[in-house]
mmCIF file of C-alpha atoms and ligand atoms in Angstrom:
data_model
loop_
_atom_site.group_PDB
_atom_site.id
_atom_site.type_symbol
_atom_site.label_atom_id
_atom_site.label_comp_id
_atom_site.label_asym_id
_atom_site.label_seq_id
_atom_site.Cartn_x
_atom_site.Cartn_y
_atom_site.Cartn_z
ATOM 1 C CA UNK A 1 -4.321 -13.727 15.511
ATOM 2 C CA UNK A 2 -0.780 -13.446 16.964
ATOM 3 C CA UNK A 3 -0.560 -11.872 20.372
ATOM 4 C CA UNK A 4 2.222 -9.635 18.944
ATOM 5 C CA UNK A 5 0.738 -6.198 19.725
ATOM 6 C CA UNK A 6 -0.408 -7.371 23.180
ATOM 7 C CA UNK A 7 -1.560 -5.022 25.871
ATOM 8 C CA UNK A 8 1.686 -3.128 26.362
ATOM 9 C CA UNK A 9 1.706 -1.567 22.884
ATOM 10 C CA UNK A 10 -1.047 0.194 20.996
ATOM 11 C CA UNK A 11 0.100 -0.510 17.474
ATOM 12 C CA UNK A 12 -1.531 2.088 15.242
ATOM 13 C CA UNK A 13 0.775 1.807 12.248
ATOM 14 C CA UNK A 14 -0.914 -0.820 10.068
ATOM 15 C CA UNK A 15 -0.136 1.063 6.801
ATOM 16 C CA UNK A 16 3.601 0.597 7.565
ATOM 17 C CA UNK A 17 3.331 -3.115 8.401
ATOM 18 C CA UNK A 18 0.858 -5.342 10.140
ATOM 19 C CA UNK A 19 0.949 -8.031 12.782
ATOM 20 C CA UNK A 20 1.467 -11.483 11.280
ATOM 21 C CA UNK A 21 -1.806 -13.443 11.198
ATOM 22 C CA UNK A 22 -1.821 -16.720 13.212
ATOM 23 C CA UNK A 23 -2.695 -18.746 10.120
ATOM 24 C CA UNK A 24 0.217 -17.168 8.305
ATOM 25 C CA UNK A 25 2.561 -18.025 11.114
ATOM 26 C CA UNK A 26 1.466 -21.670 11.096
ATOM 27 C CA UNK A 27 1.461 -21.959 7.325
ATOM 28 C CA UNK A 28 4.977 -20.475 7.227
ATOM 29 C CA UNK A 29 6.329 -22.842 9.901
ATOM 30 C CA UNK A 30 4.991 -25.786 7.973
ATOM 31 C CA UNK A 31 6.558 -24.367 4.769
ATOM 32 C CA UNK A 32 9.980 -24.204 6.466
ATOM 33 C CA UNK A 33 9.930 -27.996 6.394
ATOM 34 C CA UNK A 34 9.396 -27.971 2.647
ATOM 35 C CA UNK A 35 13.030 -27.202 2.007
ATOM 36 C CA UNK A 36 13.171 -28.524 -1.523
ATOM 37 C CA UNK A 37 13.795 -26.176 -4.396
ATOM 38 C CA UNK A 38 10.526 -25.647 -6.256
ATOM 39 C CA UNK A 39 12.438 -26.102 -9.576
ATOM 40 C CA UNK A 40 13.706 -29.565 -8.567
ATOM 41 C CA UNK A 41 11.964 -32.515 -10.052
ATOM 42 C CA UNK A 42 12.235 -34.844 -7.027
ATOM 43 C CA UNK A 43 9.508 -35.249 -4.414
ATOM 44 C CA UNK A 44 10.924 -32.560 -2.075
ATOM 45 C CA UNK A 45 11.015 -30.059 -4.962
ATOM 46 C CA UNK A 46 7.508 -30.998 -6.052
ATOM 47 C CA UNK A 47 6.194 -30.422 -2.505
ATOM 48 C CA UNK A 48 7.744 -26.952 -2.492
ATOM 49 C CA UNK A 49 6.358 -26.276 -5.943
ATOM 50 C CA UNK A 50 2.849 -27.318 -4.855
ATOM 51 C CA UNK A 51 3.035 -24.946 -1.913
ATOM 52 C CA UNK A 52 4.048 -22.073 -4.245
ATOM 53 C CA UNK A 53 1.301 -22.857 -6.762
ATOM 54 C CA UNK A 54 -1.374 -23.119 -3.983
ATOM 55 C CA UNK A 55 -0.377 -19.671 -2.786
ATOM 56 C CA UNK A 56 -0.432 -18.315 -6.298
ATOM 57 C CA UNK A 57 -4.034 -19.413 -6.646
ATOM 58 C CA UNK A 58 -4.968 -17.746 -3.410
ATOM 59 C CA UNK A 59 -3.299 -14.454 -4.319
ATOM 60 C CA UNK A 60 -4.954 -14.531 -7.772
ATOM 61 C CA UNK A 61 -8.385 -15.221 -6.259
ATOM 62 C CA UNK A 62 -7.907 -12.362 -3.846
ATOM 63 C CA UNK A 63 -7.028 -9.872 -6.668
ATOM 64 C CA UNK A 64 -9.597 -11.390 -9.064
ATOM 65 C CA UNK A 65 -6.888 -12.398 -11.559
ATOM 66 C CA UNK A 66 -5.606 -15.577 -13.148
ATOM 67 C CA UNK A 67 -2.912 -17.549 -11.274
ATOM 68 C CA UNK A 68 -0.593 -17.608 -14.323
ATOM 69 C CA UNK A 69 -0.662 -13.840 -14.335
ATOM 70 C CA UNK A 70 0.755 -13.538 -10.759
ATOM 71 C CA UNK A 71 4.570 -12.975 -10.604
ATOM 72 C CA UNK A 72 5.932 -13.364 -7.086
ATOM 73 C CA UNK A 73 8.503 -10.722 -6.163
ATOM 74 C CA UNK A 74 10.293 -9.542 -3.001
ATOM 75 C CA UNK A 75 7.612 -6.940 -2.333
ATOM 76 C CA UNK A 76 5.918 -3.951 -3.837
ATOM 77 C CA UNK A 77 9.049 -1.907 -4.317
ATOM 78 C CA UNK A 78 10.286 -4.613 -6.707
ATOM 79 C CA UNK A 79 6.848 -5.040 -8.264
ATOM 80 C CA UNK A 80 6.658 -1.343 -9.072
ATOM 81 C CA UNK A 81 10.146 -1.364 -10.587
ATOM 82 C CA UNK A 82 9.298 -4.429 -12.663
ATOM 83 C CA UNK A 83 6.176 -2.786 -14.068
ATOM 84 C CA UNK A 84 7.861 0.517 -14.824
ATOM 85 C CA UNK A 85 10.881 -1.149 -16.431
ATOM 86 C CA UNK A 86 9.391 -4.297 -17.867
ATOM 87 C CA UNK A 87 6.175 -3.148 -19.465
ATOM 88 C CA UNK A 88 6.345 -1.764 -23.046
ATOM 89 C CA UNK A 89 5.851 1.978 -23.039
ATOM 90 C CA UNK A 90 7.427 5.206 -24.292
ATOM 91 C CA UNK A 91 7.452 7.104 -21.021
ATOM 92 C CA UNK A 92 5.974 6.869 -17.549
ATOM 93 C CA UNK A 93 3.496 9.283 -15.941
ATOM 94 C CA UNK A 94 2.628 9.102 -12.223
ATOM 95 C CA UNK A 95 0.436 11.044 -9.733
ATOM 96 C CA UNK A 96 2.474 13.294 -7.511
ATOM 97 C CA UNK A 97 1.407 11.352 -4.461
ATOM 98 C CA UNK A 98 2.771 7.936 -5.502
ATOM 99 C CA UNK A 99 5.050 5.944 -3.214
ATOM 100 C CA UNK A 100 8.788 6.734 -3.599
ATOM 101 C CA UNK A 101 9.197 3.243 -5.255
ATOM 102 C CA UNK A 102 7.334 4.713 -8.235
ATOM 103 C CA UNK A 103 8.635 8.297 -8.104
ATOM 104 C CA UNK A 104 12.282 7.163 -7.908
ATOM 105 C CA UNK A 105 11.944 6.052 -11.581
ATOM 106 C CA UNK A 106 11.516 9.735 -12.545
ATOM 107 C CA UNK A 107 8.125 9.569 -14.236
ATOM 108 C CA UNK A 108 6.499 12.745 -15.499
ATOM 109 C CA UNK A 109 4.407 13.893 -12.474
ATOM 110 C CA UNK A 110 0.667 14.552 -12.708
ATOM 111 C CA UNK A 111 -0.696 17.154 -10.279
ATOM 112 C CA UNK A 112 -3.238 16.348 -7.534
ATOM 113 C CA UNK A 113 -5.871 18.512 -5.820
ATOM 114 C CA UNK A 114 -6.008 19.613 -2.227
ATOM 115 C CA UNK A 115 -7.239 16.201 -1.174
ATOM 116 C CA UNK A 116 -4.468 14.417 -3.049
ATOM 117 C CA UNK A 117 -6.686 13.164 -5.856
ATOM 118 C CA UNK A 118 -5.226 12.949 -9.359
ATOM 119 C CA UNK A 119 -6.164 15.770 -11.774
ATOM 120 C CA UNK A 120 -7.714 13.695 -14.560
ATOM 121 C CA UNK A 121 -7.882 16.695 -16.950
ATOM 122 C CA UNK A 122 -4.123 17.226 -16.522
ATOM 123 C CA UNK A 123 -3.542 13.529 -17.128
ATOM 124 C CA UNK A 124 -5.570 13.680 -20.345
ATOM 125 C CA UNK A 125 -3.789 16.748 -21.558
ATOM 126 C CA UNK A 126 -0.369 15.159 -21.162
ATOM 127 C CA UNK A 127 -1.535 11.957 -22.796
ATOM 128 C CA UNK A 128 -2.905 13.965 -25.712
ATOM 129 C CA UNK A 129 0.347 15.828 -26.197
ATOM 130 C CA UNK A 130 2.674 12.837 -25.968
ATOM 131 C CA UNK A 131 1.133 10.904 -28.978
ATOM 132 C CA UNK A 132 2.991 7.763 -27.901
ATOM 133 C CA UNK A 133 1.958 4.750 -25.770
ATOM 134 C CA UNK A 134 2.679 5.821 -22.222
ATOM 135 C CA UNK A 135 2.417 4.022 -18.876
ATOM 136 C CA UNK A 136 0.327 5.700 -16.148
ATOM 137 C CA UNK A 137 1.147 4.765 -12.532
ATOM 138 C CA UNK A 138 -1.723 5.531 -10.184
ATOM 139 C CA UNK A 139 -2.045 4.083 -6.703
ATOM 140 C CA UNK A 140 -5.246 2.500 -5.380
ATOM 141 C CA UNK A 141 -5.049 4.224 -2.014
ATOM 142 C CA UNK A 142 -2.476 6.544 -0.566
ATOM 143 C CA UNK A 143 -0.380 5.105 2.277
ATOM 144 C CA UNK A 144 -0.162 8.439 4.128
ATOM 145 C CA UNK A 145 -3.697 9.848 3.797
ATOM 146 C CA UNK A 146 -5.744 6.819 2.814
ATOM 147 C CA UNK A 147 -7.219 8.735 -0.151
ATOM 148 C CA UNK A 148 -8.733 6.451 -2.830
ATOM 149 C CA UNK A 149 -7.900 7.376 -6.399
ATOM 150 C CA UNK A 150 -10.463 7.356 -9.225
ATOM 151 C CA UNK A 151 -8.870 4.320 -10.876
ATOM 152 C CA UNK A 152 -11.583 3.404 -13.273
ATOM 153 C CA UNK A 153 -11.907 6.957 -14.651
ATOM 154 C CA UNK A 154 -8.182 7.167 -15.057
ATOM 155 C CA UNK A 155 -8.180 3.846 -16.995
ATOM 156 C CA UNK A 156 -10.922 5.284 -19.285
ATOM 157 C CA UNK A 157 -8.758 8.331 -19.990
ATOM 158 C CA UNK A 158 -5.655 6.185 -20.559
ATOM 159 C CA UNK A 159 -7.443 3.831 -22.925
ATOM 160 C CA UNK A 160 -8.403 6.748 -25.198
ATOM 161 C CA UNK A 161 -4.665 7.307 -25.801
ATOM 162 C CA UNK A 162 -3.456 3.722 -25.859
ATOM 163 C CA UNK A 163 -1.683 4.071 -22.422
ATOM 164 C CA UNK A 164 -1.200 1.263 -19.979
ATOM 165 C CA UNK A 165 -2.138 1.687 -16.346
ATOM 166 C CA UNK A 166 -0.144 0.234 -13.468
ATOM 167 C CA UNK A 167 -1.772 0.375 -10.051
ATOM 168 C CA UNK A 168 0.167 0.196 -6.775
ATOM 169 C CA UNK A 169 -2.613 -1.485 -4.786
ATOM 170 C CA UNK A 170 -0.471 -2.199 -1.685
ATOM 171 C CA UNK A 171 -2.758 -0.514 0.781
ATOM 172 C CA UNK A 172 -6.008 -2.162 -0.469
ATOM 173 C CA UNK A 173 -6.116 -5.825 0.580
ATOM 174 C CA UNK A 174 -8.077 -6.398 3.744
ATOM 175 C CA UNK A 175 -9.153 -2.766 3.903
ATOM 176 C CA UNK A 176 -11.303 -2.280 0.743
ATOM 177 C CA UNK A 177 -12.519 -4.636 -1.984
ATOM 178 C CA UNK A 178 -10.007 -5.229 -4.738
ATOM 179 C CA UNK A 179 -10.996 -6.468 -8.211
ATOM 180 C CA UNK A 180 -8.370 -6.150 -10.875
ATOM 181 C CA UNK A 181 -10.793 -6.994 -13.684
ATOM 182 C CA UNK A 182 -13.412 -4.453 -12.617
ATOM 183 C CA UNK A 183 -10.671 -1.822 -12.288
ATOM 184 C CA UNK A 184 -9.516 -2.506 -15.843
ATOM 185 C CA UNK A 185 -5.829 -1.916 -14.981
ATOM 186 C CA UNK A 186 -2.929 -3.629 -16.790
ATOM 187 C CA UNK A 187 -0.834 -4.419 -13.758
ATOM 188 C CA UNK A 188 -1.163 -4.393 -9.956
ATOM 189 C CA UNK A 189 1.531 -4.281 -7.208
ATOM 190 C CA UNK A 190 0.876 -6.124 -3.926
ATOM 191 C CA UNK A 191 2.858 -6.658 -0.689
ATOM 192 C CA UNK A 192 2.128 -9.399 1.859
ATOM 193 C CA UNK A 193 3.214 -7.613 4.961
ATOM 194 C CA UNK A 194 0.576 -4.967 4.583
ATOM 195 C CA UNK A 195 -2.209 -7.493 5.405
ATOM 196 C CA UNK A 196 -0.853 -10.086 7.817
ATOM 197 C CA UNK A 197 1.844 -11.726 5.703
ATOM 198 C CA UNK A 198 5.594 -11.595 5.998
ATOM 199 C CA UNK A 199 7.929 -8.818 4.798
ATOM 200 C CA UNK A 200 9.847 -9.635 1.655
ATOM 201 C CA UNK A 201 6.999 -11.209 -0.305
ATOM 202 C CA UNK A 202 4.941 -9.448 -2.926
ATOM 203 C CA UNK A 203 3.577 -9.795 -6.378
ATOM 204 C CA UNK A 204 3.158 -8.038 -9.709
ATOM 205 C CA UNK A 205 -0.139 -9.192 -11.228
ATOM 206 C CA UNK A 206 -0.624 -8.709 -15.009
ATOM 207 C CA UNK A 207 -3.724 -8.460 -17.151
ATOM 208 C CA UNK A 208 -4.066 -11.600 -19.299
ATOM 209 C CA UNK A 209 -1.856 -11.543 -22.391
ATOM 210 C CA UNK A 210 0.372 -8.649 -21.331
ATOM 211 C CA UNK A 211 4.075 -9.106 -22.061
ATOM 212 C CA UNK A 212 6.758 -8.226 -19.558
ATOM 213 C CA UNK A 213 10.499 -7.997 -20.072
ATOM 214 C CA UNK A 214 12.225 -9.515 -17.017
ATOM 215 C CA UNK A 215 14.576 -7.467 -14.855
ATOM 216 C CA UNK A 216 16.446 -10.425 -13.360
ATOM 217 C CA UNK A 217 17.924 -13.031 -15.711
ATOM 218 C CA UNK A 218 19.448 -16.426 -15.381
ATOM 219 C CA UNK A 219 16.491 -18.619 -14.456
ATOM 220 C CA UNK A 220 13.153 -19.702 -15.891
ATOM 221 C CA UNK A 221 11.140 -19.059 -12.680
ATOM 222 C CA UNK A 222 7.817 -17.221 -12.712
ATOM 223 C CA UNK A 223 7.278 -18.120 -16.374
ATOM 224 C CA UNK A 224 10.584 -16.502 -17.298
ATOM 225 C CA UNK A 225 9.425 -13.131 -15.933
ATOM 226 C CA UNK A 226 11.436 -13.060 -12.657
ATOM 227 C CA UNK A 227 14.506 -15.262 -12.416
ATOM 228 C CA UNK A 228 15.673 -16.514 -8.981
ATOM 229 C CA UNK A 229 14.619 -19.272 -6.565
ATOM 230 C CA UNK A 230 11.196 -18.456 -5.072
ATOM 231 C CA UNK A 231 10.895 -17.265 -1.502
ATOM 232 C CA UNK A 232 8.784 -20.317 -0.595
ATOM 233 C CA UNK A 233 8.081 -19.433 3.000
ATOM 234 C CA UNK A 234 7.228 -15.805 2.216
ATOM 235 C CA UNK A 235 4.993 -16.902 -0.685
ATOM 236 C CA UNK A 236 3.155 -19.462 1.456
ATOM 237 C CA UNK A 237 2.517 -16.798 4.028
ATOM 238 C CA UNK A 238 1.280 -14.425 1.326
ATOM 239 C CA UNK A 239 -1.172 -17.120 0.204
ATOM 240 C CA UNK A 240 -2.440 -17.655 3.777
ATOM 241 C CA UNK A 241 -2.921 -13.878 4.173
ATOM 242 C CA UNK A 242 -4.828 -13.711 0.850
ATOM 243 C CA UNK A 243 -7.185 -16.478 2.107
ATOM 244 C CA UNK A 244 -7.766 -14.389 5.290
ATOM 245 C CA UNK A 245 -8.731 -11.216 3.357
ATOM 246 C CA UNK A 246 -12.510 -11.702 3.567
ATOM 247 C CA UNK A 247 -12.205 -12.014 7.356
ATOM 248 C CA UNK A 248 -10.063 -8.755 7.494
ATOM 249 C CA UNK A 249 -12.578 -6.982 5.277
ATOM 250 C CA UNK A 250 -15.375 -7.971 7.626
ATOM 251 C CA UNK A 251 -13.567 -5.822 10.255
ATOM 252 C CA UNK A 252 -13.524 -2.733 8.071
ATOM 253 C CA UNK A 253 -16.835 -1.295 9.343
ATOM 254 C CA UNK A 254 -15.752 -1.727 12.985
ATOM 255 C CA UNK A 255 -12.368 -0.122 12.224
ATOM 256 C CA UNK A 256 -14.097 2.763 10.410
ATOM 257 C CA UNK A 257 -16.162 3.248 13.624
ATOM 258 C CA UNK A 258 -12.920 3.444 15.710
ATOM 259 C CA UNK A 259 -11.547 5.927 13.270
ATOM 260 C CA UNK A 260 -14.701 8.085 13.555
ATOM 261 C CA UNK A 261 -14.327 8.072 17.343
ATOM 262 C CA UNK A 262 -10.659 9.001 16.960
ATOM 263 C CA UNK A 263 -11.376 11.917 14.601
ATOM 264 C CA UNK A 264 -14.212 13.255 16.833
ATOM 265 C CA UNK A 265 -11.811 13.143 19.753
ATOM 266 C CA UNK A 266 -9.040 14.917 17.747
ATOM 267 C CA UNK A 267 -11.396 17.709 16.719
ATOM 268 C CA UNK A 268 -12.609 18.209 20.278
ATOM 269 C CA UNK A 269 -9.040 18.238 21.719
ATOM 270 C CA UNK A 270 -7.604 20.581 19.133
ATOM 271 C CA UNK A 271 -9.911 22.681 16.932
ATOM 272 C CA UNK A 272 -6.765 23.919 15.006
ATOM 273 C CA UNK A 273 -5.712 20.366 14.099
ATOM 274 C CA UNK A 274 -6.217 19.514 10.489
ATOM 275 C CA UNK A 275 -7.384 16.140 9.207
ATOM 276 C CA UNK A 276 -6.409 15.721 5.566
ATOM 277 C CA UNK A 277 -8.914 14.681 2.904
ATOM 278 C CA UNK A 278 -11.530 14.423 5.608
ATOM 279 C CA UNK A 279 -14.470 14.474 3.210
ATOM 280 C CA UNK A 280 -12.975 12.404 0.336
ATOM 281 C CA UNK A 281 -13.374 8.581 0.219
ATOM 282 C CA UNK A 282 -10.465 7.168 2.187
ATOM 283 C CA UNK A 283 -9.313 3.785 3.476
ATOM 284 C CA UNK A 284 -11.466 3.080 6.615
ATOM 285 C CA UNK A 285 -8.375 2.788 8.860
ATOM 286 C CA UNK A 286 -6.321 5.904 8.094
ATOM 287 C CA UNK A 287 -6.149 9.370 9.564
ATOM 288 C CA UNK A 288 -3.459 11.845 8.530
ATOM 289 C CA UNK A 289 -3.513 14.872 10.742
ATOM 290 C CA UNK A 290 -1.404 17.933 11.427
ATOM 291 C CA UNK A 291 -1.078 19.667 14.780
ATOM 292 C CA UNK A 292 0.405 23.081 13.797
ATOM 293 C CA UNK A 293 3.172 24.186 16.043
ATOM 294 C CA UNK A 294 4.074 20.651 17.312
ATOM 295 C CA UNK A 295 6.650 18.867 15.161
ATOM 296 C CA UNK A 296 5.827 15.321 14.065
ATOM 297 C CA UNK A 297 8.939 13.937 15.802
ATOM 298 C CA UNK A 298 7.777 15.494 19.082
ATOM 299 C CA UNK A 299 4.364 13.899 18.737
ATOM 300 C CA UNK A 300 5.905 10.564 17.727
ATOM 301 C CA UNK A 301 8.276 10.474 20.664
ATOM 302 C CA UNK A 302 5.639 11.425 23.236
ATOM 303 C CA UNK A 303 3.268 8.843 21.839
ATOM 304 C CA UNK A 304 6.042 6.227 21.783
ATOM 305 C CA UNK A 305 6.757 6.927 25.446
ATOM 306 C CA UNK A 306 3.112 6.284 26.133
ATOM 307 C CA UNK A 307 3.339 2.926 24.247
ATOM 308 C CA UNK A 308 1.633 4.078 21.082
ATOM 309 C CA UNK A 309 3.126 3.449 17.637
ATOM 310 C CA UNK A 310 2.263 5.795 14.798
ATOM 311 C CA UNK A 311 4.163 7.275 11.860
ATOM 312 C CA UNK A 312 5.240 10.714 10.914
ATOM 313 C CA UNK A 313 3.682 12.169 7.770
ATOM 314 C CA UNK A 314 7.214 12.944 6.735
ATOM 315 C CA UNK A 315 10.297 11.132 5.580
ATOM 316 C CA UNK A 316 13.559 10.959 7.519
ATOM 317 C CA UNK A 317 16.723 10.780 5.435
ATOM 318 C CA UNK A 318 20.258 11.477 6.500
ATOM 319 C CA UNK A 319 19.113 12.733 9.863
ATOM 320 C CA UNK A 320 16.827 15.467 8.355
ATOM 321 C CA UNK A 321 13.137 15.351 8.684
ATOM 322 C CA UNK A 322 11.700 16.327 5.313
ATOM 323 C CA UNK A 323 8.044 17.315 4.898
ATOM 324 C CA UNK A 324 5.947 14.656 3.180
ATOM 325 C CA UNK A 325 5.950 14.875 -0.629
ATOM 326 C CA UNK A 326 2.271 13.770 -0.475
ATOM 327 C CA UNK A 327 1.221 16.723 1.679
ATOM 328 C CA UNK A 328 3.351 19.147 -0.231
ATOM 329 C CA UNK A 329 1.772 18.058 -3.513
ATOM 330 C CA UNK A 330 -1.598 18.662 -1.914
ATOM 331 C CA UNK A 331 -0.545 22.302 -1.369
ATOM 332 C CA UNK A 332 0.040 21.967 2.374
ATOM 333 C CA UNK A 333 2.579 24.588 3.645
ATOM 334 C CA UNK A 334 6.007 22.927 4.570
ATOM 335 C CA UNK A 335 5.728 24.086 8.221
ATOM 336 C CA UNK A 336 2.273 22.512 8.615
ATOM 337 C CA UNK A 337 3.446 19.311 6.856
ATOM 338 C CA UNK A 338 6.266 19.006 9.406
ATOM 339 C CA UNK A 339 3.614 18.697 12.109
ATOM 340 C CA UNK A 340 1.737 15.847 10.412
ATOM 341 C CA UNK A 341 1.369 12.282 11.755
ATOM 342 C CA UNK A 342 -0.454 9.251 10.441
ATOM 343 C CA UNK A 343 -2.594 6.954 12.506
ATOM 344 C CA UNK A 344 -3.458 3.703 10.752
ATOM 345 C CA UNK A 345 -5.635 1.243 12.629
ATOM 346 C CA UNK A 346 -6.112 -2.475 12.171
ATOM 347 C CA UNK A 347 -7.804 -5.646 13.273
ATOM 348 C CA UNK A 348 -6.140 -5.907 16.668
ATOM 349 C CA UNK A 349 -7.185 -2.412 17.685
ATOM 350 C CA UNK A 350 -10.173 -1.534 19.883
ATOM 351 C CA UNK A 351 -11.707 1.359 21.749
ATOM 352 C CA UNK A 352 -8.960 1.220 24.348
ATOM 353 C CA UNK A 353 -6.295 2.010 21.802
ATOM 354 C CA UNK A 354 -8.222 5.005 20.552
ATOM 355 C CA UNK A 355 -8.797 6.279 24.118
ATOM 356 C CA UNK A 356 -5.127 5.739 24.938
ATOM 357 C CA UNK A 357 -4.064 7.651 21.837
ATOM 358 C CA UNK A 358 -6.416 10.543 22.659
ATOM 359 C CA UNK A 359 -5.267 10.681 26.304
ATOM 360 C CA UNK A 360 -1.570 10.860 25.223
ATOM 361 C CA UNK A 361 -2.163 13.286 22.396
ATOM 362 C CA UNK A 362 -4.400 15.774 24.236
ATOM 363 C CA UNK A 363 -1.474 17.307 26.281
ATOM 364 C CA UNK A 364 0.362 17.956 22.996
ATOM 365 C CA UNK A 365 -2.728 19.657 21.620
ATOM 366 C CA UNK A 366 -2.985 21.754 24.786
ATOM 367 C CA UNK A 367 0.740 22.703 24.580
ATOM 368 C CA UNK A 368 0.159 23.897 20.991
ATOM 369 C CA UNK A 369 -2.788 25.998 22.052
ATOM 370 C CA UNK A 370 -0.941 27.577 24.978
HETATM 371 N N1 LIG B 1 3.662 1.208 -2.205
HETATM 372 C C1 LIG B 1 2.963 1.631 -1.150
HETATM 373 C C2 LIG B 1 1.706 2.422 -1.391
HETATM 374 C C3 LIG B 1 3.392 1.370 0.123
HETATM 375 O O1 LIG B 1 2.722 1.793 1.185
HETATM 376 C C4 LIG B 1 4.577 0.592 0.274
HETATM 377 C C5 LIG B 1 5.156 0.308 1.677
HETATM 378 O O2 LIG B 1 5.161 1.195 2.484
HETATM 379 C C6 LIG B 1 5.285 0.140 -0.894
HETATM 380 C C7 LIG B 1 4.758 0.532 -2.100
HETATM 381 C C8 LIG B 1 6.532 -0.650 -0.801
HETATM 382 O O3 LIG B 1 6.160 -2.015 -0.400
HETATM 383 P P1 LIG B 1 7.249 -3.033 0.058
HETATM 384 O O4 LIG B 1 7.484 -2.803 1.504
HETATM 385 O O5 LIG B 1 6.629 -4.340 -0.156
HETATM 386 O O6 LIG B 1 8.450 -2.881 -0.730
#
């Protein structure tokens, strides 16, 4: 592993981005030397092509898909756009807690319950009414709360009405098992920097035989589904991270133990704090919590001063902190949502990071109680 987080920083924001794995860093630096264009026929081009294809096999194996169905992109934002625009459908539906890169395409929104889990009955009702082949976008795991969605049940519902299912699985690799075939979805979005790879590399993975209309034109790359010279270094890093996934998964139980210690400490420090979707199956590394009366920015700043990196459960745009759309969709009151933060642990974290977090957060909890 890279010594990036080191001792001076307790980095607890793995759902935003992760440290780059050591094997990714060395594979990427070797790939920098493969400067040929993968579309060129000479030896330098062929070397770059071989590196891209090796990575494609690794990513396909990680997702339990075929290499030829992996389309490399610049990340999950692009993969989600490609699926929503490029797959054949007569309208998109999406759960209310999807990432903005899905919701920005203005799908019809399906309600979620108090834990943020899709309302399958509502989904079925809409599909019944539409009487046209729709596309359902449902994420594997929520980036803010860690909540796992009932993907296979949603696929069963969608199939009854001839709908396609696109799954934003960005938060799954290295945290929970991912098997595209078992899930039965039509397409999957992935992003390398969420499990040890570089930013700017991702993939859209298709079910065998599914057609896709490209969004970028002017080149035959990616089997004519995504024109443009491949990001060879990013793709090679993505492949190396995919190979490391079993090792990251082997850490999941230890990380779940750290999360349990964290949540016990949070409850003891602040009985009025709320941990979202506490009893629903979640990613093993994620805790989304609210400390009513203490704004997320205040918590973030105090934690940052103590050398701890976490995220707000809210979005900041044009200087205004807006409550998280995920928490609002779950029925959380806006004031409470504005006091939410997300702690997302990872492989470089240990007990000392959890103790450090609790020590820094406790005074905030006491100030809220006073
Ligand atoms: N989808 C989810 C669930 C995410 O968490 C993210 C990143 O935060 C994205 C999509 C966007 O991924 P990328 O950074 O690769 O564009």
